[in-house]
Amino acid sequence: MSALPAPLESPVHDFHIDLERAALCADCLSIYSLPRSTCPSCTSRSALPLARVLSDRPKPVLVKP
């Protein structure tokens, strides 16, 4: 009879980042607080502001001529 592997446990962090200042690294998928010029995890400069990604603004409409 084989033993089952132990469940993976994720560390719990007690902090928050304001959504208006949060960025998602496009390379390593870490979330960090702006205004940093690079991701603290992988030093990438490719970031997406989360407030823009998650906003409820209407999408642009393409008008055919």
N, CA and C of each residue as an Amber inpcrd file, in Angstrom:
protein
   195
   0.8430000  -1.1760000   0.0000000   0.0000000   0.0000000   0.0000000
   0.8890000   1.2410000   0.0000000   0.6560000   2.1690000  -0.9520000
   1.5010000   3.3700000  -1.0210000   0.8690000   4.5180000  -0.2420000
   1.7380000   5.3230000   0.3050000   1.2650000   6.4760000   1.0770000
   0.8800000   7.6070000   0.1210000  -0.1660000   8.3200000   0.4480000
  -0.5840000   9.4630000  -0.3580000   0.3460000  10.6400000  -0.0970000
   0.6560000  11.4310000  -1.1330000   1.5130000  12.5950000  -0.9060000
   0.7970000  13.6320000  -0.0430000   1.5780000  14.3550000   0.7180000
   1.0160000  15.4120000   1.5650000   0.4540000  16.5290000   0.6790000
  -0.6590000  17.1360000   1.0670000  -1.2160000  18.2340000   0.2630000
  -0.2560000  19.4200000   0.2350000  -0.2380000  20.0960000  -0.8940000
   0.6150000  21.2740000  -1.0150000   0.0050000  22.4210000  -0.2340000
   0.8100000  23.0840000   0.5270000   0.3300000  24.2110000   1.3190000
   0.9210000  25.4870000   0.7730000   0.0730000  26.4800000   0.5550000
   0.5230000  27.7870000   0.0890000   0.7130000  28.6930000   1.2890000
   1.7710000  29.5000000   1.2670000   1.9490000  30.4300000   2.3750000
   0.8660000  31.5120000   2.3430000   0.4220000  31.9330000   3.4950000
  -0.5780000  32.9900000   3.6060000   0.1380000  34.2660000   3.9910000
  -0.0750000  35.3090000   3.2010000   0.5600000  36.5970000   3.4630000
  -0.4810000  37.5780000   3.9690000  -0.1380000  38.3320000   4.9720000
  -1.0560000  39.2960000   5.5580000  -0.6820000  40.7030000   5.1020000
  -1.0470000  41.0500000   3.8610000  -0.8140000  42.3840000   3.3480000
  -1.8360000  42.6650000   2.2650000  -1.9480000  43.8940000   1.8590000
  -2.8640000  44.2320000   0.7750000  -2.1980000  45.2440000  -0.1520000
  -2.6940000  45.2950000  -1.3790000  -2.2360000  46.2600000  -2.3760000
  -3.4770000  46.9560000  -2.9160000  -3.4590000  48.2670000  -2.9230000
  -4.5590000  49.0410000  -3.4700000  -4.7190000  48.6970000  -4.9510000
  -5.9350000  48.3860000  -5.3920000  -6.1690000  47.9780000  -6.7790000
  -5.7230000  49.0370000  -7.7770000  -5.8590000  50.2990000  -7.4180000
  -5.4360000  51.3770000  -8.3220000  -3.9200000  51.4110000  -8.5100000
  -3.1780000  50.7940000  -7.6010000  -1.7150000  50.7870000  -7.6850000
  -1.1510000  49.4080000  -7.9390000  -1.9970000  48.4220000  -8.2310000
  -1.5450000  47.0420000  -8.4320000  -1.2040000  46.7920000  -9.8940000
  -0.1600000  46.0190000 -10.1100000   0.2590000  45.6420000 -11.4590000
   0.4820000  44.1440000 -11.5130000   0.1990000  43.5530000 -12.6770000
   0.4270000  42.1380000 -12.9110000   1.5930000  41.9990000 -13.8750000
   2.6210000  41.2750000 -13.4680000   3.7690000  41.0390000 -14.3370000
   3.3470000  40.0770000 -15.4430000   3.5640000  40.4560000 -16.6810000
   3.1780000  39.6240000 -17.8220000   4.1090000  38.4270000 -17.9980000
   5.2660000  38.4570000 -17.3860000   6.2320000  37.3600000 -17.5490000
   6.1140000  36.2850000 -16.4760000   6.0200000  36.6800000 -15.2070000
   5.9950000  35.6710000 -14.1300000   4.6650000  35.6290000 -13.3720000
   3.7120000  36.4870000 -13.7450000   2.3690000  36.5330000 -13.1660000
   2.3510000  36.9140000 -11.6860000   3.3460000  37.6460000 -11.2280000
   3.3490000  38.1730000  -9.8690000   2.5430000  39.4660000  -9.8400000
   1.9550000  39.7590000  -8.6990000   1.2520000  41.0240000  -8.5050000
   2.0820000  41.8490000  -7.5490000   2.2980000  43.1080000  -7.9120000
   3.0870000  43.9940000  -7.0680000   2.5220000  45.4030000  -7.1370000
   3.0030000  46.2510000  -6.2580000   2.5030000  47.6100000  -6.1440000
   3.2980000  48.5710000  -7.0100000   2.5830000  49.4150000  -7.7460000
   3.2250000  50.4780000  -8.5240000   3.5240000  51.6310000  -7.5930000
   4.4190000  52.5090000  -7.8140000   5.1580000  52.7580000  -9.0480000
   6.5440000  52.1460000  -9.0340000   6.6720000  50.9010000  -9.2880000
   7.9740000  50.2480000  -9.4820000   8.2430000  50.2040000 -10.9690000
   9.4810000  50.2870000 -11.3510000   9.8090000  50.2200000 -12.7750000
  10.0330000  48.7820000 -13.2440000  10.2780000  47.8660000 -12.2970000
  10.4810000  46.4550000 -12.6510000   9.7570000  45.5620000 -11.6440000
   9.4760000  44.3490000 -12.0640000   8.8490000  43.3600000 -11.1860000
   9.8520000  42.9480000 -10.1030000   9.4290000  42.9140000  -8.8440000
  10.3590000  42.5170000  -7.7820000  10.7330000  41.0320000  -7.8290000
   9.9450000  40.2120000  -8.5280000  10.2460000  38.7820000  -8.5960000
  11.2090000  38.4190000  -9.7090000  10.9840000  39.0110000 -10.9130000
  11.7930000  38.5840000 -12.0610000  12.4960000  39.7390000 -12.7800000
  12.3410000  40.9390000 -12.3090000  12.9390000  42.1720000 -12.8670000
  12.4610000  42.4990000 -14.2810000  11.3240000  41.9550000 -14.6860000
  10.7510000  42.2740000 -15.9930000  10.1310000  43.6690000 -15.9690000
  10.0670000  44.2870000 -17.1380000   9.4190000  45.5920000 -17.2610000
   8.0390000  45.4730000 -17.9080000   7.5530000  44.2570000 -18.1260000
   6.2530000  44.0250000 -18.7540000   5.1870000  43.8890000 -17.6820000
   4.4030000  44.9410000 -17.4790000   3.3750000  44.9360000 -16.4430000
   2.0540000  45.4470000 -16.9910000   0.9750000  44.9100000 -16.4360000
  -0.3690000  45.3400000 -16.7860000  -1.0220000  45.9200000 -15.5360000
  -1.5100000  47.1670000 -15.6030000  -2.2210000  47.7230000 -14.4450000
  -3.5310000  46.9590000 -14.2220000  -3.7290000  46.4090000 -13.0390000
  -4.9120000  45.5980000 -12.7680000  -6.2080000  46.4000000 -12.8020000
  -6.1720000  47.6610000 -12.4240000  -7.3880000  48.4700000 -12.4430000
  -7.9510000  48.5740000 -13.8550000  -7.0990000  48.6740000 -14.8450000
  -7.5660000  48.7330000 -16.2340000  -8.0880000  47.3930000 -16.7110000
  -7.4360000  46.3290000 -16.3220000  -7.8340000  44.9930000 -16.7520000
  -9.1860000  44.6110000 -16.1480000  -9.4290000  44.9850000 -14.9010000
 -10.6310000  44.5710000 -14.1930000 -11.7610000  45.5890000 -14.2120000
 -11.5880000  46.6980000 -14.8690000 -12.6150000  47.7460000 -14.8390000
 -13.8560000  47.3360000 -15.6280000 -14.9710000  47.9870000 -15.3280000
 -16.2400000  47.7330000 -16.0050000 -16.4970000  48.7220000 -17.1320000
 -15.4680000  49.3450000 -17.6180000 -15.6540000  50.3000000 -18.7230000
 -16.1450000  49.5680000 -19.9600000 -17.0070000  50.2210000 -20.7410000
 -17.4530000  49.5810000 -21.9710000 -16.2990000  49.3870000 -22.9600000
 -16.3610000  48.3000000 -23.6880000 -15.3240000  48.0050000 -24.6680000
 -15.5320000  48.8850000 -25.8990000 -14.4640000  49.2300000 -26.6110000
 -14.6110000  50.0260000 -27.8220000 -15.4240000  49.2720000 -28.8760000
 -16.1940000  50.0210000 -29.6210000 -17.0280000  49.4350000 -30.6650000
 -16.4160000  49.7820000 -32.0190000 -16.2230000  48.7600000 -32.8360000
 -15.6930000  48.9870000 -34.1720000 -16.8500000  49.3260000 -35.1020000
 -16.7020000  50.4310000 -35.8220000 -17.7410000  50.8750000 -36.7450000
 -17.2720000  50.6050000 -38.1600000 -18.0780000  49.8660000 -38.9030000
 -17.7320000  49.5680000 -40.2870000 -18.1500000  50.7410000 -41.1740000
 -17.2740000  51.1550000 -42.0930000 -17.6270000  52.2870000 -42.9640000
 -18.6800000  51.9320000 -43.9880000
